Every structure is written in C-alpha cells, then in structure tokens.
Short mmCIF file of N, CA and C in Angstrom, two decimals:
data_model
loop_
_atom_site.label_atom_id
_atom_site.label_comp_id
_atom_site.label_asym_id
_atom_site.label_seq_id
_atom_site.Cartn_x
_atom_site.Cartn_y
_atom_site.Cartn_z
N UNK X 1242 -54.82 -177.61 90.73
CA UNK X 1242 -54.10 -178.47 91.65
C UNK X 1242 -55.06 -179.54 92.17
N UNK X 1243 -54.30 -180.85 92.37
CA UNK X 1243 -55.20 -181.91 92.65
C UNK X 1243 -55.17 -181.83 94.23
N UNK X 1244 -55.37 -182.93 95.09
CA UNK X 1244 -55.35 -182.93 96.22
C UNK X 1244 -54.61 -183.71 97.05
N UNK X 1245 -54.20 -184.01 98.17
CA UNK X 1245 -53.05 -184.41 99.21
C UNK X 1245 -54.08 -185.56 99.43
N UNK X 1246 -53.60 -186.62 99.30
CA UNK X 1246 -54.82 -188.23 100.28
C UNK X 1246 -54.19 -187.86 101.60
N UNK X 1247 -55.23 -188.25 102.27
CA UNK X 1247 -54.93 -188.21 104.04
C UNK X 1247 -55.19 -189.91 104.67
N UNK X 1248 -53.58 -190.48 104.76
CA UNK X 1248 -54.30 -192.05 105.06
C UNK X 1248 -53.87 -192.15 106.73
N UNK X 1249 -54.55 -192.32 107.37
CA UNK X 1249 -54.17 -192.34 108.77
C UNK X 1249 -55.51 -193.18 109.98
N UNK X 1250 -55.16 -193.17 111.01
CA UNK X 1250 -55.74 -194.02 111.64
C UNK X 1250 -56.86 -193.07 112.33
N UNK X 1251 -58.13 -193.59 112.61
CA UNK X 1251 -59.06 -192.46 113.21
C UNK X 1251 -58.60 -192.60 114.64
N UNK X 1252 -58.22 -193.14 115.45
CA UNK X 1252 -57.64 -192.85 116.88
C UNK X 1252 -56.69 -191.74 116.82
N UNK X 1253 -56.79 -191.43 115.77
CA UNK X 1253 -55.30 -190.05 115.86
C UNK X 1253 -56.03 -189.23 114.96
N UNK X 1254 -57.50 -189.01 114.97
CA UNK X 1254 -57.61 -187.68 114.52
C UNK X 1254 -57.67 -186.73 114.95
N UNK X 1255 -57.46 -186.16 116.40
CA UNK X 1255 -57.04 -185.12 116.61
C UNK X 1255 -55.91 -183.91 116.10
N UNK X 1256 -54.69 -184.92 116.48
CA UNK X 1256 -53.36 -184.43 115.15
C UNK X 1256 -53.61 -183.88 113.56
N UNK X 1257 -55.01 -185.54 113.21
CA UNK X 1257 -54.77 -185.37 111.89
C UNK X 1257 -55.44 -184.28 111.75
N UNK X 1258 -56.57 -183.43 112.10
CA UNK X 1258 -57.58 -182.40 111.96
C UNK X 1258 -56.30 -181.05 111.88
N UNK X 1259 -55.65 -181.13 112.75
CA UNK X 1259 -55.23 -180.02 112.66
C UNK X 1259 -53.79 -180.10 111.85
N UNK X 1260 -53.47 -180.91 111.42
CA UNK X 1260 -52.34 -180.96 110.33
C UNK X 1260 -53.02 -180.57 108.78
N UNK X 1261 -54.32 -181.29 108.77
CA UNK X 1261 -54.76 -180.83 107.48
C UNK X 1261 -55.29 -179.89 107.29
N UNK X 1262 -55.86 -178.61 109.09
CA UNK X 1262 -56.38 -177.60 108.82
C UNK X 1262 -54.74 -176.82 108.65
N UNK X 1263 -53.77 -177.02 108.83
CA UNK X 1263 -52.79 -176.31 108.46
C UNK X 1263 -51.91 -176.43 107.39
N UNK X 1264 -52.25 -177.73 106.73
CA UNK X 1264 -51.99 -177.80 104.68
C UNK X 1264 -52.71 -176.69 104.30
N UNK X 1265 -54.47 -176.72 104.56
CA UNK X 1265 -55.28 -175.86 103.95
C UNK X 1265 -55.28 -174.35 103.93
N UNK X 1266 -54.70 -174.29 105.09
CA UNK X 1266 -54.35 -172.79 105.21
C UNK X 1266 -52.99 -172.55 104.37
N UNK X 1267 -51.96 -173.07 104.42
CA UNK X 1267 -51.02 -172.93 103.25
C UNK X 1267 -51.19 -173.14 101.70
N UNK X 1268 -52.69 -173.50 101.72
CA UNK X 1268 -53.11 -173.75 99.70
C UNK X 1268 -53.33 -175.02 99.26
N UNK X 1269 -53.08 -176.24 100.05
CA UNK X 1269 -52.79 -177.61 99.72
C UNK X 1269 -54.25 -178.60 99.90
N UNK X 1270 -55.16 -177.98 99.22
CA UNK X 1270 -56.08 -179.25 99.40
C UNK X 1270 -56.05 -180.38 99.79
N UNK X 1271 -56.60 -181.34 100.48
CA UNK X 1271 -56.90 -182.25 101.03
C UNK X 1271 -58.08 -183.63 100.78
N UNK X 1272 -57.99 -184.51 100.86
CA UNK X 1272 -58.95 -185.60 100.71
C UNK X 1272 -58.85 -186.33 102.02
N UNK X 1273 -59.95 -186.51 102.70
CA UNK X 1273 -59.80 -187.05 104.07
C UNK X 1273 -61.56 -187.84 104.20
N UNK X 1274 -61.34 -189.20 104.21
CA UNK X 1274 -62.75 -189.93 104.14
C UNK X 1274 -64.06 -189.54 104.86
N UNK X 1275 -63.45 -189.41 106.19
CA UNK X 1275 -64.72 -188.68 107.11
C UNK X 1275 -65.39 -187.34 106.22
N UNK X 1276 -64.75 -186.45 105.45
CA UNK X 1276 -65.17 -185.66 104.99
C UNK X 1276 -65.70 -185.65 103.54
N UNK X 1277 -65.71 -186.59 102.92
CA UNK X 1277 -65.41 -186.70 101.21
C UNK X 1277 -66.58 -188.03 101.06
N UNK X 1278 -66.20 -188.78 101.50
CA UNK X 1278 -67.57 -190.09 101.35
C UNK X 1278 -68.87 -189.69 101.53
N UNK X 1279 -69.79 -190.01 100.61
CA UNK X 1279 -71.57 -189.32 101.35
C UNK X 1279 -72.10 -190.42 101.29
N UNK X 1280 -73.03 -190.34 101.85
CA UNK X 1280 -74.21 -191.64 102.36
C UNK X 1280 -74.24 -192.16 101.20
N UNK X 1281 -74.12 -193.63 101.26
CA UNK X 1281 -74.54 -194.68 100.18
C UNK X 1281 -73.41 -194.85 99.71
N UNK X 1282 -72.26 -193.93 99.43
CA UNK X 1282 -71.11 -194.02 98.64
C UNK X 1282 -70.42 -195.19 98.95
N UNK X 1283 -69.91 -196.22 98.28
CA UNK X 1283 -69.03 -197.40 98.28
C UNK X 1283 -67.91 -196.83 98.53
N UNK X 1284 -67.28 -196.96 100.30
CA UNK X 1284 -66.41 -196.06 100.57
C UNK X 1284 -64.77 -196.80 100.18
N UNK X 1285 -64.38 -198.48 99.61
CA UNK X 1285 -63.41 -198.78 99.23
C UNK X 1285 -63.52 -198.20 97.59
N UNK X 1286 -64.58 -198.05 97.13
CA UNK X 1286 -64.29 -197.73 95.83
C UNK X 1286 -63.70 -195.96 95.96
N UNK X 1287 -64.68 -195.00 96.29
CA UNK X 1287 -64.54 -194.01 96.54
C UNK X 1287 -62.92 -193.51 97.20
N UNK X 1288 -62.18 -194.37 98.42
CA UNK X 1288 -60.87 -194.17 98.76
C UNK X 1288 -59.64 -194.72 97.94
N UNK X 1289 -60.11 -195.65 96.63
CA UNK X 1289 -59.47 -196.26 95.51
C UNK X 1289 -59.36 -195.13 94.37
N UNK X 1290 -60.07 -194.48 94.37
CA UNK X 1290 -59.98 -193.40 93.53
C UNK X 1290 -59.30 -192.45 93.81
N UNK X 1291 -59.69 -191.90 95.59
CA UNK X 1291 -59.25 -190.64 95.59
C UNK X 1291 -57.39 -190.61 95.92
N UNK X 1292 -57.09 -191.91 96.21
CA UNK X 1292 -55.71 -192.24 95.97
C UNK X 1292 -55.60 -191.95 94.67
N UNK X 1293 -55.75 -192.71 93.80
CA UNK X 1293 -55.54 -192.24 92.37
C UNK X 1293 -55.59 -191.09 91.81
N UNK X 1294 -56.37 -190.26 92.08
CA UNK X 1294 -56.56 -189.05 91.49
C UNK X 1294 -55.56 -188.02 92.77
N UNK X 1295 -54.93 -188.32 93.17
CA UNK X 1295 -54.51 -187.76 94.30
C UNK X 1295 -53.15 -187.00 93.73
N UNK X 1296 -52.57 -185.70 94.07
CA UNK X 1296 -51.10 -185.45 93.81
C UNK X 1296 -49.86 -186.25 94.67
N UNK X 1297 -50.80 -186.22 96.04
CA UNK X 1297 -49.97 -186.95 96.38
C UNK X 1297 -50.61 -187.43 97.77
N UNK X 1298 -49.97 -188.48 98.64
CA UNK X 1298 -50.39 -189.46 99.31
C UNK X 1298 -49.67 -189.18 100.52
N UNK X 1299 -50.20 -188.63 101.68
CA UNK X 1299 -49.62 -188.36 103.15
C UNK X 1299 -50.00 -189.53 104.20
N UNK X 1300 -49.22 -189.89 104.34
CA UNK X 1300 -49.55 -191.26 105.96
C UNK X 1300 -49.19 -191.08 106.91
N UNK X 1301 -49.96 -190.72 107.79
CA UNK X 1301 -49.68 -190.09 109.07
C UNK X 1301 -49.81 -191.65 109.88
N UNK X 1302 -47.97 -191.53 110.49
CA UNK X 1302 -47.84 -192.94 111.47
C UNK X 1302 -47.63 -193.01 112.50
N UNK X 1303 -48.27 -194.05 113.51
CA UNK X 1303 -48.31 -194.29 114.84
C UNK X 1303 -48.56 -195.55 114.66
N UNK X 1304 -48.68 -196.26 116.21
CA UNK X 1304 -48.69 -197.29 116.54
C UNK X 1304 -50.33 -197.85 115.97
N UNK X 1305 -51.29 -196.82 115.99
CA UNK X 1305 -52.12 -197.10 115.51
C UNK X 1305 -52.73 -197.23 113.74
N UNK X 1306 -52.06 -196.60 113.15
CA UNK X 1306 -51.86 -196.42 111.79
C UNK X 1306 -51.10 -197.77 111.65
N UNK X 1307 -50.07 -198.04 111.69
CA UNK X 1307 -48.97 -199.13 111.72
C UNK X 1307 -49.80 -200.48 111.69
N UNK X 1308 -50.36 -200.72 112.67
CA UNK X 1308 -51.82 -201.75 112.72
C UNK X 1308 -52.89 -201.58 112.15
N UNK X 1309 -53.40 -200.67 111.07
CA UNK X 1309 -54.28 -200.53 110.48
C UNK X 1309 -54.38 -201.65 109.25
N UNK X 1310 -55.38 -202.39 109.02
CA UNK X 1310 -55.38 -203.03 107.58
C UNK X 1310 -55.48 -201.72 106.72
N UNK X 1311 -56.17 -200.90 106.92
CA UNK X 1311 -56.80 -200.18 106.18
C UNK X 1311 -56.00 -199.17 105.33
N UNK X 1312 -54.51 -198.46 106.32
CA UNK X 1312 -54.05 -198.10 106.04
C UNK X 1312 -52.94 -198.24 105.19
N UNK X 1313 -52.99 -199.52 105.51
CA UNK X 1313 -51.79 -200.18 104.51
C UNK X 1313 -52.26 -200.54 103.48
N UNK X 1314 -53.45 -200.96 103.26
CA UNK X 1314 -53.95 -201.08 102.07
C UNK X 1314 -54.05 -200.05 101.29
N UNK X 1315 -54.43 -198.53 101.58
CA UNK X 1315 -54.54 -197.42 101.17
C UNK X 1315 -52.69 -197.01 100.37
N UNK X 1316 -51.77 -197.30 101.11
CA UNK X 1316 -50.47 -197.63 100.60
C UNK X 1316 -49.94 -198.53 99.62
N UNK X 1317 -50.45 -199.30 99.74
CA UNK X 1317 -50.32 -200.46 98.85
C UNK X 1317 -50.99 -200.10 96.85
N UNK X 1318 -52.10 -199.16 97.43
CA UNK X 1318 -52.98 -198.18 96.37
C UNK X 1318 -51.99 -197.37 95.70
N UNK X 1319 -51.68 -196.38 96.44
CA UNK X 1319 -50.54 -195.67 96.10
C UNK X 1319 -49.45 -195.62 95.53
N UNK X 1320 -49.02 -197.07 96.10
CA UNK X 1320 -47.56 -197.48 95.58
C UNK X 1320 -47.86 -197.93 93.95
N UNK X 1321 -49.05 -198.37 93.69
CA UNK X 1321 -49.44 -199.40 92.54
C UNK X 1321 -49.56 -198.10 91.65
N UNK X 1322 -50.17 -196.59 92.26
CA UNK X 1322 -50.17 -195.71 90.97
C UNK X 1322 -49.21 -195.00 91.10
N UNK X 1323 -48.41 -195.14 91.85
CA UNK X 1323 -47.03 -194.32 91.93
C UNK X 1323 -47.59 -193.09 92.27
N UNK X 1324 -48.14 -192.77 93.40
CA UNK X 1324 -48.37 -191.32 93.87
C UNK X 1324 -46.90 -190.80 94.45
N UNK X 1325 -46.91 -189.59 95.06
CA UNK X 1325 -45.51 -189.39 95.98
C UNK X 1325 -46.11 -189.57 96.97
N UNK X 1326 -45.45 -190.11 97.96
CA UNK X 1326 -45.50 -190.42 99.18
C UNK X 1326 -45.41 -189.68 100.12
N UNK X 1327 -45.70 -189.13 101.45
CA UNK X 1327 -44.92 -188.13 102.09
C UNK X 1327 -45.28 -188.88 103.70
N UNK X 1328 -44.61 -189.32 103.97
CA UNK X 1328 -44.33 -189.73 105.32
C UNK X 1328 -44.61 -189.15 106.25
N UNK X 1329 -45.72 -189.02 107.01
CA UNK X 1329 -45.08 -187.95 108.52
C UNK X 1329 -45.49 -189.34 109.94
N UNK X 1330 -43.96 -189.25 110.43
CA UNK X 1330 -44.43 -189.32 112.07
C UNK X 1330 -44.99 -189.29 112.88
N UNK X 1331 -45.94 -189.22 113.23
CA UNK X 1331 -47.03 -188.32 114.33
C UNK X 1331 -46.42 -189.28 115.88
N UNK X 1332 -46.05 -190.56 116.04
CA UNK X 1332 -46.11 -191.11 117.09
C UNK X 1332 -44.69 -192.06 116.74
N UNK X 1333 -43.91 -192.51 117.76
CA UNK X 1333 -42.84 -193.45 117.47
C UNK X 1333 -43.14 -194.96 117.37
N UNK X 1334 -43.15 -195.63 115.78
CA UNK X 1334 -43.69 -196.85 115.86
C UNK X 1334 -42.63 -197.64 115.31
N UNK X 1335 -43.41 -199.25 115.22
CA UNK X 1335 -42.06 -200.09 114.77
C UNK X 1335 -43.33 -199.71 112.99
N UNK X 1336 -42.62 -199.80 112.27
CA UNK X 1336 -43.06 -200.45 110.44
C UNK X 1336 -43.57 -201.80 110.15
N UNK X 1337 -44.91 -202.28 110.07
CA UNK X 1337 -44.67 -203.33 109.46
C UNK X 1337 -44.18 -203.35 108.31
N UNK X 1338 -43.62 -204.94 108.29
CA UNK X 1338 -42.95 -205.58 107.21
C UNK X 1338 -43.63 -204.69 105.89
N UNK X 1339 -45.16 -205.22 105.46
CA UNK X 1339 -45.16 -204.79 104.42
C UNK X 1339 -45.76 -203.20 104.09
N UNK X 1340 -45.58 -202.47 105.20
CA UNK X 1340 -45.64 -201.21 104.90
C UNK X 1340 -44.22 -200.65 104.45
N UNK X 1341 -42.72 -201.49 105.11
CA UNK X 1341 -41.64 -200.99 105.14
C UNK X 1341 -40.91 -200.89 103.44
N UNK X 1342 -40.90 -201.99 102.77
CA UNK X 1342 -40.74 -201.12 101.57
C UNK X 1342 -41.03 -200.45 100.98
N UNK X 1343 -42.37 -200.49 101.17
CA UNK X 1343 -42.85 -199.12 99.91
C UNK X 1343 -42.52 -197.77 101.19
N UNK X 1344 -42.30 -197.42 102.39
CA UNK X 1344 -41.43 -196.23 102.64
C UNK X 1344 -39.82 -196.37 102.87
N UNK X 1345 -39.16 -197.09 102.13
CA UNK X 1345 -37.97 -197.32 102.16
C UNK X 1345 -37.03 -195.69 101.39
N UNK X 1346 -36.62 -195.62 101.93
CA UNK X 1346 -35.55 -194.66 101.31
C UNK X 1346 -36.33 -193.28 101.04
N UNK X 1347 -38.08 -192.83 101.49
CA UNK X 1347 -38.30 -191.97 101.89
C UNK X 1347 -38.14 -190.76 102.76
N UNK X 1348 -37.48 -189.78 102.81
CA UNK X 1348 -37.53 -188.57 103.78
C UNK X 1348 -38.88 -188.35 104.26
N UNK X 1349 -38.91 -188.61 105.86
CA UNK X 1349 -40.14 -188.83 106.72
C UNK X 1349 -40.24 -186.90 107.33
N UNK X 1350 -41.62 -186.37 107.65
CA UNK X 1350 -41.74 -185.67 108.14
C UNK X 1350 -41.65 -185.69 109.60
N UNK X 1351 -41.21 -185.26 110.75
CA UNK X 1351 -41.12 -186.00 111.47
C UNK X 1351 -41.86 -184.79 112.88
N UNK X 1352 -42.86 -185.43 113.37
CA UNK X 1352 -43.87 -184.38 113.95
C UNK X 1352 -43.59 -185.13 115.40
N UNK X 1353 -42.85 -185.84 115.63
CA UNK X 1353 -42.81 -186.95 116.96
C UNK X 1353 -41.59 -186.44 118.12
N UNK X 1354 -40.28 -186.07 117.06
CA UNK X 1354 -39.16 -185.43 117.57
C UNK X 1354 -39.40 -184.02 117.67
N UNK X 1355 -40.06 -183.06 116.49
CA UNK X 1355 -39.91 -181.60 116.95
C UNK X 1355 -41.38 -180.98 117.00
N UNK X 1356 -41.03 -179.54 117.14
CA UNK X 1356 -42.45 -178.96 117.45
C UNK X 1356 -43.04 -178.83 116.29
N UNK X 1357 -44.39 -179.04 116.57
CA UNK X 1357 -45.18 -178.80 115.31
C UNK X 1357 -44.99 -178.18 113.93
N UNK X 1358 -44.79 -176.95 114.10
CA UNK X 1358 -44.72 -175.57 113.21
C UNK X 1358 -43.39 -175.44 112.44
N UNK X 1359 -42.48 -176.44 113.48
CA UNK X 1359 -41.39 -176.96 112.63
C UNK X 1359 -41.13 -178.41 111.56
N UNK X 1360 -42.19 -179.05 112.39
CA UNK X 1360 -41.92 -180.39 111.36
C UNK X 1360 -43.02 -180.38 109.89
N UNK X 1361 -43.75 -178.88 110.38
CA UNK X 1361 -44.89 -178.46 109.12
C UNK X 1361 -43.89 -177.61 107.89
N UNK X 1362 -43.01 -177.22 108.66
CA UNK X 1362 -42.33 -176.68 107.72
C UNK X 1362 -41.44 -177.15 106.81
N UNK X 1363 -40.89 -178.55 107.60
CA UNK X 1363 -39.90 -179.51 106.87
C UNK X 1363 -40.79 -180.31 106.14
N UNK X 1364 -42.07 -180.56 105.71
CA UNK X 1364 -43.04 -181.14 105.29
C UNK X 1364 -43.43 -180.70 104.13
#
C-alpha cells in the first residue's frame, strides 16, 4: 500500500497531527512534509513527487488552508495526476475559485459539523 498526501495548512496542525495519528492507527500510511523532507532535500520537488506517488490526496480545509498558495498548488498536483481526492473540513471556509473545481462534485469529510470519531468514520 502506497500512502495518503497530507496537504494542509501548518496553523492547523494540531487537528492535522491527530487526524493522521488516527489514519495510522487504522493501517493508512501517511506522507506529511514536516515529517518526510530531510535537510538539503528540495522540498517542491520532494512534495511533487510524494503527490504523485501518493494513493491518494487528503486536504484538510480552513480558512487557513483556503489561503494557502501552497496548498492549492499541492491540488493543482493532484488533479494533473489524477490522485483521489478526499476532502475533509476541519474549519468552515469560503473555496477559492481555483481550488473549487477540482473539489466539485466531491463527498467532503466533514470534521467541522460532527464529532471527531464520527466524521473519521465517514472518511
């Protein structure tokens, strides 16, 4: 099994730490930059890949993610290799424009409306 990309904003890694310590405990490997990049590593090349090689591509959204160049670019990656997408909520935001098609007609996880352990499960 390959691994889950983790694209999200570092102002929200609190959430994200413990969403991906609770993929891992269910079997679902993970790719998450803070953890995977090592010194010297060319970290756009290195997050260009691990999209690519990825099973699939999780974007954890908020107001801060939403405003990310970074993150949308990491989407924009995704969309180009056709990863699956998996949407989760973490915070109630507006979409930019060009994040909004490529999650168009996606089923969002939605961690904003219910409790945790439930929106991990609909996930």
């Amino acid at each position: 099994m390959g691994h889950i990309f983790v694209s999200y904003s570092r102002k929200d890694s609190e959430f994200v730490d413990r969403l991906i310590e609770a993929l891992e405990k269910f079997g679902f490997p993970t790719w998450q930059d803070v953890n995977a990049i090592g010194g010297g590593e060319v970290w756009k090349g290195a997050i260009s890949k691990a999209v690519r090689e990825s099973d699939a591509f999780l974007i954890v959204l908020s107001p801060q993610s939403a405003n990310s160049e970074n993150v949308s670019k990491e989407l924009a990656v995704a969309t180009k290799h056709a990863r699956r997408i998996l949407p989760v909520m973490y915070q109630a935001c507006k979409i930019p424009d060009k994040m909004e098609y490529d999650l168009a007609e996606l089923q969002w996880a939605d961690f904003h409306e219910l409790p945790f352990d439930e929106a991990l499960g609909g996930l």
